[in-house]
mmCIF file of C-alpha atoms and ligand atoms in Angstrom:
data_model
loop_
_atom_site.group_PDB
_atom_site.id
_atom_site.type_symbol
_atom_site.label_atom_id
_atom_site.label_comp_id
_atom_site.label_asym_id
_atom_site.label_seq_id
_atom_site.Cartn_x
_atom_site.Cartn_y
_atom_site.Cartn_z
ATOM 1 C CA MET E 1 -40.632 92.615 18.355
ATOM 2 C CA THR E 2 -42.435 91.385 21.421
ATOM 3 C CA ASN E 3 -39.840 88.709 21.830
ATOM 4 C CA GLU E 4 -36.922 91.149 21.672
ATOM 5 C CA SER E 5 -38.540 93.591 24.087
ATOM 6 C CA MET E 6 -38.940 90.821 26.618
ATOM 7 C CA MET E 7 -35.401 89.627 26.116
ATOM 8 C CA LEU E 8 -33.925 93.110 26.582
ATOM 9 C CA ALA E 9 -36.157 94.383 29.335
ATOM 10 C CA ALA E 10 -34.196 96.290 31.968
ATOM 11 C CA LEU E 11 -30.902 94.463 31.975
ATOM 12 C CA PRO E 12 -28.317 95.451 34.609
ATOM 13 C CA ALA E 13 -24.972 97.059 33.728
ATOM 14 C CA THR E 14 -22.284 99.311 35.171
ATOM 15 C CA TRP E 15 -21.654 102.722 33.628
ATOM 16 C CA PHE E 16 -18.655 105.083 33.698
ATOM 17 C CA ASP E 17 -19.114 108.545 32.233
ATOM 18 C CA GLY E 18 -15.575 108.663 30.784
ATOM 19 C CA ARG E 19 -14.608 111.721 32.854
ATOM 20 C CA SER E 20 -14.470 110.369 36.397
ATOM 21 C CA SER E 21 -13.676 107.003 37.937
ATOM 22 C CA ARG E 22 -17.059 106.849 39.643
ATOM 23 C CA ARG E 23 -19.144 103.808 38.769
ATOM 24 C CA HIS E 24 -22.921 103.908 38.416
ATOM 25 C CA ALA E 25 -25.285 100.951 38.558
ATOM 26 C CA VAL E 26 -27.721 101.286 35.625
ATOM 27 C CA GLN E 27 -30.366 99.380 33.725
ATOM 28 C CA VAL E 28 -30.378 99.278 29.948
ATOM 29 C CA LEU E 29 -33.124 98.419 27.533
ATOM 30 C CA ILE E 30 -33.601 98.680 23.803
ATOM 31 C CA GLU E 31 -36.533 100.547 22.326
ATOM 32 C CA ALA E 32 -36.637 100.293 18.533
ATOM 33 C CA GLN E 33 -33.180 101.485 17.350
ATOM 34 C CA THR E 34 -32.299 103.182 20.625
ATOM 35 C CA LEU E 35 -30.580 102.083 23.788
ATOM 36 C CA VAL E 36 -32.102 103.636 26.887
ATOM 37 C CA MET E 37 -29.941 103.814 29.995
ATOM 38 C CA ARG E 38 -31.628 104.372 33.329
ATOM 39 C CA PRO E 39 -29.428 105.060 36.378
ATOM 40 C CA LEU E 40 -30.525 103.135 39.453
ATOM 41 C CA ASP E 41 -29.400 105.696 42.019
ATOM 42 C CA GLY E 42 -31.732 108.387 40.628
ATOM 43 C CA SER E 43 -28.972 111.026 40.595
ATOM 44 C CA LEU E 44 -28.662 111.019 36.815
ATOM 45 C CA ALA E 45 -31.066 111.594 33.996
ATOM 46 C CA VAL E 46 -32.230 108.796 31.714
ATOM 47 C CA GLN E 47 -30.097 108.849 28.543
ATOM 48 C CA SER E 48 -30.675 107.470 25.049
ATOM 49 C CA TYR E 49 -28.216 106.465 22.336
ATOM 50 C CA ALA E 50 -28.781 105.363 18.757
ATOM 51 C CA LEU E 51 -27.705 101.719 18.482
ATOM 52 C CA ALA E 52 -25.672 102.509 15.348
ATOM 53 C CA ASP E 53 -23.460 104.898 17.407
ATOM 54 C CA LEU E 54 -22.507 102.241 19.975
ATOM 55 C CA ARG E 55 -19.609 99.795 19.704
ATOM 56 C CA LEU E 56 -19.549 96.498 21.560
ATOM 57 C CA GLY E 57 -16.024 95.492 22.657
ATOM 58 C CA GLU E 58 -14.379 92.104 22.565
ATOM 59 C CA ALA E 59 -15.627 89.205 24.641
ATOM 60 C CA TRP E 60 -13.153 87.484 26.971
ATOM 61 C CA PRO E 61 -14.108 84.466 29.044
ATOM 62 C CA ASP E 62 -15.398 85.389 32.510
ATOM 63 C CA CYS E 63 -14.867 89.132 31.956
ATOM 64 C CA PRO E 64 -17.467 91.911 31.688
ATOM 65 C CA ARG E 65 -17.785 93.181 28.103
ATOM 66 C CA PRO E 66 -17.386 96.889 27.317
ATOM 67 C CA LEU E 67 -19.884 98.904 25.296
ATOM 68 C CA ASP E 68 -18.464 102.237 24.111
ATOM 69 C CA MET E 69 -20.709 105.276 23.782
ATOM 70 C CA PRO E 70 -20.200 108.240 21.436
ATOM 71 C CA ASP E 71 -19.871 110.693 24.393
ATOM 72 C CA GLY E 72 -16.844 108.829 25.810
ATOM 73 C CA GLY E 73 -18.819 106.895 28.390
ATOM 74 C CA ARG E 74 -18.588 103.134 28.689
ATOM 75 C CA LEU E 75 -20.948 100.468 29.897
ATOM 76 C CA TRP E 76 -19.681 97.203 31.321
ATOM 77 C CA LEU E 77 -22.050 94.347 30.616
ATOM 78 C CA GLY E 78 -22.487 90.961 32.195
ATOM 79 C CA ALA E 79 -22.665 87.891 29.957
ATOM 80 C CA THR E 80 -26.484 87.869 29.629
ATOM 81 C CA THR E 81 -26.791 91.580 28.839
ATOM 82 C CA ALA E 82 -23.869 91.429 26.401
ATOM 83 C CA ALA E 83 -25.310 88.404 24.599
ATOM 84 C CA ALA E 84 -28.655 90.200 24.203
ATOM 85 C CA LEU E 85 -27.060 93.421 22.919
ATOM 86 C CA ALA E 86 -24.669 91.603 20.568
ATOM 87 C CA LEU E 87 -27.595 90.932 18.248
ATOM 88 C CA LYS E 88 -28.384 94.640 17.892
ATOM 89 C CA VAL E 89 -25.189 96.674 18.337
ATOM 90 C CA PRO E 90 -22.214 96.969 15.938
ATOM 91 C CA GLN E 91 -19.066 95.305 17.262
ATOM 92 C CA ARG E 92 -15.648 96.901 17.548
ATOM 93 C CA ALA E 93 -12.967 95.374 15.291
ATOM 94 C CA PRO E 94 -11.085 92.777 17.347
ATOM 95 C CA GLY E 95 -7.714 93.890 18.728
ATOM 96 C CA LEU E 96 -4.370 92.237 18.045
ATOM 97 C CA ALA E 97 -4.430 90.195 21.248
ATOM 98 C CA HIS E 98 -7.865 88.892 20.400
ATOM 99 C CA ARG E 99 -6.932 88.004 16.827
ATOM 100 C CA LEU E 100 -3.802 86.195 18.026
ATOM 101 C CA SER E 101 -5.605 84.202 20.666
ATOM 102 C CA ALA E 102 -8.334 83.209 18.236
ATOM 103 C CA SER E 103 -5.979 81.073 16.129
ATOM 104 C CA TRP E 104 -3.688 78.295 17.262
ATOM 105 C CA ALA E 105 -0.845 79.793 15.219
ATOM 106 C CA GLY E 106 -1.305 83.139 16.964
ATOM 107 C CA ALA E 107 -1.485 81.498 20.381
ATOM 108 C CA LEU E 108 1.653 79.504 19.587
ATOM 109 C CA ALA E 109 3.454 82.663 18.440
ATOM 110 C CA CYS E 110 2.497 84.352 21.736
ATOM 111 C CA LEU E 111 3.790 81.379 23.702
ATOM 112 C CA VAL E 112 7.084 81.354 21.790
ATOM 113 C CA CYS E 113 7.494 85.117 22.347
ATOM 114 C CA LEU E 114 6.784 84.714 26.056
ATOM 115 C CA LEU E 115 9.309 81.890 26.400
ATOM 116 C CA ALA E 116 11.898 83.886 24.450
ATOM 117 C CA LEU E 117 11.311 86.842 26.768
ATOM 118 C CA LEU E 118 11.725 84.659 29.862
ATOM 119 C CA VAL E 119 14.950 83.144 28.518
ATOM 120 C CA TRP E 120 16.264 86.591 27.592
ATOM 121 C CA PHE E 121 15.463 87.918 31.067
ATOM 122 C CA ASP E 122 17.119 84.922 32.675
ATOM 123 C CA ARG E 123 20.268 85.322 30.542
ATOM 124 C CA HIS E 124 20.506 89.114 30.384
ATOM 125 C CA GLY E 125 17.727 90.943 32.178
ATOM 126 C CA ALA E 126 18.221 89.355 35.590
ATOM 127 C CA GLY E 127 21.994 89.703 35.231
ATOM 128 C CA GLN E 128 21.785 93.345 34.272
ATOM 129 C CA ALA E 129 19.312 93.993 37.060
ATOM 130 C CA ALA E 130 21.684 92.294 39.512
ATOM 131 C CA GLN E 131 24.583 94.459 38.250
ATOM 132 C CA GLY E 132 22.512 97.612 38.609
ATOM 133 C CA VAL E 133 21.341 96.777 42.119
ATOM 134 C CA LEU E 134 24.874 95.854 43.250
ATOM 135 C CA GLY E 135 26.057 99.336 42.379
ATOM 136 C CA TRP E 136 24.172 100.893 45.257
ATOM 137 C CA MET E 137 24.097 97.921 47.629
ATOM 138 C CA PRO E 138 26.525 98.510 50.501
ATOM 139 C CA ARG E 139 29.267 95.958 51.216
ATOM 140 C CA SER E 140 27.684 95.361 54.613
ATOM 141 C CA VAL E 141 25.010 93.329 52.782
ATOM 142 C CA ASP E 142 27.701 91.026 51.311
ATOM 143 C CA GLN E 143 29.013 90.665 54.859
ATOM 144 C CA LYS E 144 25.623 89.682 56.282
ATOM 145 C CA VAL E 145 24.788 87.241 53.479
ATOM 146 C CA GLY E 146 28.271 85.686 53.700
ATOM 147 C CA GLU E 147 27.951 85.218 57.475
ATOM 148 C CA LEU E 148 24.535 83.582 57.147
ATOM 149 C CA VAL E 149 25.759 81.239 54.446
ATOM 150 C CA GLU E 150 28.893 80.395 56.445
ATOM 151 C CA ALA E 151 26.735 79.482 59.441
ATOM 152 C CA LYS E 152 24.823 76.981 57.278
ATOM 153 C CA LEU E 153 27.872 75.283 55.737
ATOM 154 C CA ASP E 154 27.879 72.399 58.197
ATOM 155 C CA GLN E 155 24.658 71.170 56.545
ATOM 156 C CA PHE E 156 26.682 70.040 53.561
ATOM 157 C CA GLY E 157 28.676 67.371 55.326
ATOM 158 C CA PHE E 158 31.963 69.299 55.378
ATOM 159 C CA VAL E 159 34.202 68.245 58.250
ATOM 160 C CA THR E 160 37.298 69.574 59.985
ATOM 161 C CA SER E 161 40.409 69.685 57.835
ATOM 162 C CA THR E 162 43.226 67.224 58.434
ATOM 163 C CA LEU E 163 45.771 69.548 56.824
ATOM 164 C CA PRO E 164 48.690 70.140 59.264
ATOM 165 C CA MET E 165 47.939 73.200 61.435
ATOM 166 C CA GLU E 166 51.360 74.589 60.652
ATOM 167 C CA ARG E 167 50.559 74.726 56.908
ATOM 168 C CA GLN E 168 47.090 76.150 57.558
ATOM 169 C CA ARG E 169 48.590 79.002 59.617
ATOM 170 C CA ARG E 170 51.352 79.650 57.098
ATOM 171 C CA LEU E 171 48.909 79.836 54.176
ATOM 172 C CA SER E 172 46.432 81.995 56.106
ATOM 173 C CA ALA E 173 49.098 84.512 57.098
ATOM 174 C CA ARG E 174 50.581 84.645 53.581
ATOM 175 C CA PHE E 175 47.203 85.105 51.924
ATOM 176 C CA ALA E 176 46.056 87.748 54.456
ATOM 177 C CA GLU E 177 49.148 89.809 53.687
ATOM 178 C CA ALA E 178 48.816 89.358 49.918
ATOM 179 C CA ALA E 179 45.101 90.219 49.959
ATOM 180 C CA ALA E 180 45.694 93.349 52.061
ATOM 181 C CA GLN E 181 48.144 94.480 49.379
ATOM 182 C CA ALA E 182 46.001 93.506 46.369
ATOM 183 C CA ALA E 183 42.593 94.514 47.709
ATOM 184 C CA PRO E 184 42.958 96.919 50.625
ATOM 185 C CA GLY E 185 39.785 97.142 52.690
ATOM 186 C CA VAL E 186 38.425 93.761 51.561
ATOM 187 C CA ALA E 187 38.349 91.439 54.557
ATOM 188 C CA VAL E 188 39.325 87.857 53.777
ATOM 189 C CA LYS E 189 39.414 84.729 55.900
ATOM 190 C CA LEU E 190 40.616 81.286 54.882
ATOM 191 C CA GLU E 191 38.759 78.267 56.071
ATOM 192 C CA PHE E 192 40.152 74.771 55.540
ATOM 193 C CA LEU E 193 37.592 71.998 55.322
ATOM 194 C CA ARG E 194 37.365 68.441 54.210
ATOM 195 C CA GLU E 195 34.565 67.162 52.043
ATOM 196 C CA SER E 196 33.658 63.932 53.780
ATOM 197 C CA LYS E 197 32.117 62.216 50.755
ATOM 198 C CA LYS E 198 34.193 63.259 47.772
ATOM 199 C CA ALA E 199 37.767 62.200 48.489
ATOM 200 C CA ALA E 200 38.408 65.301 50.626
ATOM 201 C CA GLY E 201 37.218 67.655 47.858
ATOM 202 C CA PHE E 202 39.297 69.026 44.980
ATOM 203 C CA ASN E 203 37.740 72.440 45.202
ATOM 204 C CA ALA E 204 37.685 75.935 46.671
ATOM 205 C CA PHE E 205 34.964 78.578 46.779
ATOM 206 C CA ALA E 206 34.470 82.121 47.972
ATOM 207 C CA LEU E 207 31.610 83.508 50.052
ATOM 208 C CA PRO E 208 30.355 87.063 49.468
ATOM 209 C CA HIS E 209 31.952 88.406 52.680
ATOM 210 C CA GLY E 210 35.454 87.227 51.783
ATOM 211 C CA GLY E 211 35.366 83.863 53.513
ATOM 212 C CA ILE E 212 37.247 81.468 51.228
ATOM 213 C CA VAL E 213 36.853 77.748 51.744
ATOM 214 C CA VAL E 214 39.677 75.468 50.606
ATOM 215 C CA PHE E 215 39.196 71.721 50.655
ATOM 216 C CA ASP E 216 41.894 69.301 51.736
ATOM 217 C CA GLY E 217 41.927 67.449 48.409
ATOM 218 C CA LEU E 218 42.918 70.625 46.580
ATOM 219 C CA ALA E 219 45.342 71.869 49.249
ATOM 220 C CA GLN E 220 47.163 68.516 49.332
ATOM 221 C CA SER E 221 47.620 68.453 45.564
ATOM 222 C CA LEU E 222 48.909 72.007 45.124
ATOM 223 C CA SER E 223 52.071 73.710 46.323
ATOM 224 C CA ASP E 224 51.747 76.860 48.447
ATOM 225 C CA ASP E 225 52.485 79.009 45.398
ATOM 226 C CA GLU E 226 49.858 77.236 43.302
ATOM 227 C CA LEU E 227 47.348 77.567 46.102
ATOM 228 C CA MET E 228 48.042 81.307 46.171
ATOM 229 C CA ALA E 229 47.067 81.430 42.488
ATOM 230 C CA VAL E 230 43.770 79.692 43.298
ATOM 231 C CA LEU E 231 43.220 82.095 46.198
ATOM 232 C CA GLY E 232 43.938 85.034 43.878
ATOM 233 C CA HIS E 233 41.190 83.718 41.595
ATOM 234 C CA GLU E 234 38.746 83.395 44.510
ATOM 235 C CA LEU E 235 39.692 86.869 45.739
ATOM 236 C CA GLY E 236 38.776 88.089 42.251
ATOM 237 C CA HIS E 237 35.273 86.659 42.729
ATOM 238 C CA VAL E 238 34.992 88.481 46.086
ATOM 239 C CA VAL E 239 36.312 91.813 44.768
ATOM 240 C CA HIS E 240 34.018 91.720 41.715
ATOM 241 C CA ARG E 241 31.128 90.563 43.928
ATOM 242 C CA HIS E 242 30.298 87.670 41.605
ATOM 243 C CA GLY E 243 28.712 85.715 44.460
ATOM 244 C CA MET E 244 26.322 88.554 45.290
ATOM 245 C CA GLN E 245 25.454 88.884 41.607
ATOM 246 C CA ASN E 246 24.498 85.213 41.570
ATOM 247 C CA VAL E 247 22.523 85.485 44.786
ATOM 248 C CA LEU E 248 20.611 88.520 43.491
ATOM 249 C CA ARG E 249 19.981 86.813 40.176
ATOM 250 C CA SER E 250 18.735 83.625 41.846
ATOM 251 C CA PHE E 251 16.775 85.028 44.756
ATOM 252 C CA GLY E 252 15.969 88.611 43.849
ATOM 253 C CA LEU E 253 16.432 91.795 45.812
ATOM 254 C CA PHE E 254 13.533 91.210 48.194
ATOM 255 C CA SER E 255 14.781 87.818 49.362
ATOM 256 C CA VAL E 256 18.230 89.259 49.975
ATOM 257 C CA ALA E 257 16.706 92.211 51.824
ATOM 258 C CA GLY E 258 14.605 89.769 53.871
ATOM 259 C CA VAL E 259 17.647 87.781 54.897
ATOM 260 C CA VAL E 260 19.542 90.913 55.796
ATOM 261 C CA LEU E 261 16.771 92.707 57.663
ATOM 262 C CA SER E 262 15.451 89.732 59.597
ATOM 263 C CA ASP E 263 16.288 86.081 59.788
ATOM 264 C CA PHE E 264 14.544 84.187 57.048
ATOM 265 C CA SER E 265 16.389 80.991 57.768
ATOM 266 C CA ASN E 266 14.731 79.067 54.934
ATOM 267 C CA VAL E 267 15.986 81.497 52.336
ATOM 268 C CA ALA E 268 19.389 81.583 54.012
ATOM 269 C CA ALA E 269 19.604 77.777 53.908
ATOM 270 C CA THR E 270 18.715 77.641 50.203
ATOM 271 C CA MET E 271 21.127 80.485 49.587
ATOM 272 C CA ALA E 272 23.854 78.486 51.324
ATOM 273 C CA ALA E 273 23.209 75.540 49.008
ATOM 274 C CA THR E 274 23.433 77.824 46.001
ATOM 275 C CA VAL E 275 26.525 79.692 47.129
ATOM 276 C CA GLN E 276 28.569 76.659 48.040
ATOM 277 C CA GLY E 277 27.772 74.964 44.737
ATOM 278 C CA MET E 278 28.211 78.251 42.900
ATOM 279 C CA ARG E 279 28.589 78.157 39.156
ATOM 280 C CA TYR E 280 29.710 81.480 37.819
ATOM 281 C CA GLY E 281 29.188 82.572 34.268
ATOM 282 C CA ARG E 282 31.901 82.572 31.627
ATOM 283 C CA GLU E 283 32.586 86.302 32.001
ATOM 284 C CA ALA E 284 32.872 86.086 35.792
ATOM 285 C CA GLU E 285 35.405 83.260 35.497
ATOM 286 C CA ARG E 286 37.473 85.206 32.962
ATOM 287 C CA GLU E 287 37.402 88.227 35.240
ATOM 288 C CA ALA E 288 38.555 86.122 38.203
ATOM 289 C CA ASP E 289 41.324 84.530 36.083
ATOM 290 C CA ALA E 290 42.521 87.969 35.011
ATOM 291 C CA TYR E 291 42.493 89.063 38.646
ATOM 292 C CA ALA E 292 44.509 85.957 39.602
ATOM 293 C CA ARG E 293 47.111 86.808 36.917
ATOM 294 C CA ARG E 294 47.628 90.310 38.352
ATOM 295 C CA PHE E 295 47.672 88.890 41.887
ATOM 296 C CA ILE E 296 50.368 86.358 40.941
ATOM 297 C CA ALA E 297 52.500 89.073 39.327
ATOM 298 C CA GLN E 298 52.107 91.323 42.367
ATOM 299 C CA GLN E 299 53.287 88.490 44.624
ATOM 300 C CA GLY E 300 56.359 87.928 42.466
ATOM 301 C CA LEU E 301 55.266 84.391 41.545
ATOM 302 C CA PRO E 302 56.180 82.871 38.162
ATOM 303 C CA PRO E 303 53.570 83.767 35.508
ATOM 304 C CA GLN E 304 53.060 80.083 34.629
ATOM 305 C CA THR E 305 51.718 79.314 38.141
ATOM 306 C CA LEU E 306 48.092 79.458 36.983
ATOM 307 C CA ALA E 307 48.864 77.146 34.040
ATOM 308 C CA ALA E 308 50.402 74.663 36.503
ATOM 309 C CA VAL E 309 47.163 74.801 38.515
ATOM 310 C CA TRP E 310 45.048 74.081 35.432
ATOM 311 C CA LEU E 311 47.264 71.114 34.550
ATOM 312 C CA LYS E 312 46.637 69.633 37.997
ATOM 313 C CA PHE E 313 42.912 70.201 37.562
ATOM 314 C CA LYS E 314 43.093 68.388 34.234
ATOM 315 C CA ALA E 315 44.850 65.458 35.860
ATOM 316 C CA GLU E 316 42.133 65.357 38.513
ATOM 317 C CA GLU E 317 39.477 65.499 35.815
ATOM 318 C CA ARG E 318 41.034 62.469 34.126
ATOM 319 C CA ARG E 319 41.293 60.641 37.435
ATOM 320 C CA LEU E 320 37.687 61.262 38.450
ATOM 321 C CA GLY E 321 36.083 60.775 35.050
ATOM 322 C CA ALA E 322 32.855 62.371 33.962
ATOM 323 C CA GLY E 323 30.071 62.805 36.502
ATOM 324 C CA GLU E 324 32.354 63.503 39.456
ATOM 325 C CA ILE E 325 33.659 66.808 38.210
ATOM 326 C CA PRO E 326 34.240 69.405 40.925
ATOM 327 C CA GLY E 327 32.765 72.897 40.679
ATOM 328 C CA TRP E 328 35.855 74.555 39.259
ATOM 329 C CA LEU E 329 36.008 72.172 36.354
ATOM 330 C CA SER E 330 32.396 72.233 35.305
ATOM 331 C CA THR E 331 32.329 76.001 34.843
ATOM 332 C CA HIS E 332 32.987 77.806 31.611
ATOM 333 C CA PRO E 333 35.388 78.613 30.098
ATOM 334 C CA GLY E 334 36.616 75.028 29.989
ATOM 335 C CA LEU E 335 40.004 73.944 31.282
ATOM 336 C CA ASP E 336 41.558 73.617 27.817
ATOM 337 C CA GLU E 337 40.637 77.200 26.981
ATOM 338 C CA ARG E 338 42.024 78.394 30.306
ATOM 339 C CA LEU E 339 45.228 76.465 29.823
ATOM 340 C CA ALA E 340 45.646 77.832 26.285
ATOM 341 C CA THR E 341 45.100 81.366 27.615
ATOM 342 C CA GLU E 342 47.841 80.969 30.230
ATOM 343 C CA GLN E 343 50.259 79.257 27.840
ATOM 344 C CA ALA E 344 49.804 82.031 25.275
ATOM 345 C CA GLY E 345 51.846 84.183 27.635
ATOM 346 C CA PRO E 346 51.361 87.664 29.110
ATOM 347 C CA ARG E 347 48.954 90.075 27.458
HETATM 348 ZN ZN1 LIG O 1 35.890 80.824 39.698
#
């Protein structure tokens, strides 16, 4: 008895009365089967509770431990006080989180659930969030992000096109007219570049503000009509704002807002890297293909133009071999599926 009285003499704790958020510094001690709580500020009366009516909460490493009182109040105890009271006071049944973390199987199950949640958010949650945000994001944001990315493109080793100026002008004028008809109000601008490292580049990509980059390698391999089909596909990405969806998904709303509101050049530079190497999802590619099909029909081009484009991509794929596959080819759906879709005829 003497031992216990010494051990539990006037231990410090923090008390909340359960009705207000005000904290009170108190001292607690045990006398026989009673806990006596003495407020240190003198504004409250000394209170006593039968030990059997108290419930000691779960212990977590480096956290104060709660002690629930029958009147709704709660004491928060430091490690020493809690260890002393644990010998005397009934303990609350451990909660689910505590039971799970106490066994390796439970901890593993929690880890698996957490990973599954992260994967789900990455696949669906972030995408759905991006879709939702895009709905109220004005087009002027696409414009700003596109301009910033365009200004950073020279970092990627792209050089001036060697395509004859006459063809560049002809294609630009034809596409501007076609785009004005297909997507009135959407500003587009063609930019011809040459990829210095990769055999002039067999590729094209769209920026969120309607800037569409076409590489010499692709332009030299395709006829004007075939190039219009590719441009129709890229216009589809612009109209459906697939690039902005990707940017939102990768960087989040606050990064995009930061780039738009001020000049966070680091984010803009990383964004440029992401946008120019953009990989769209399967659905986005199907949507852009469907857009290209309507675009081709509107321009009075033969319906098999897109199939002819895919055949040339396939030839390029064979020529380059694995590992050197340009952006268009490494996206889903695969080329064979796209070719089969076009060859199946109009839907
Ligand atoms: Zn695409």
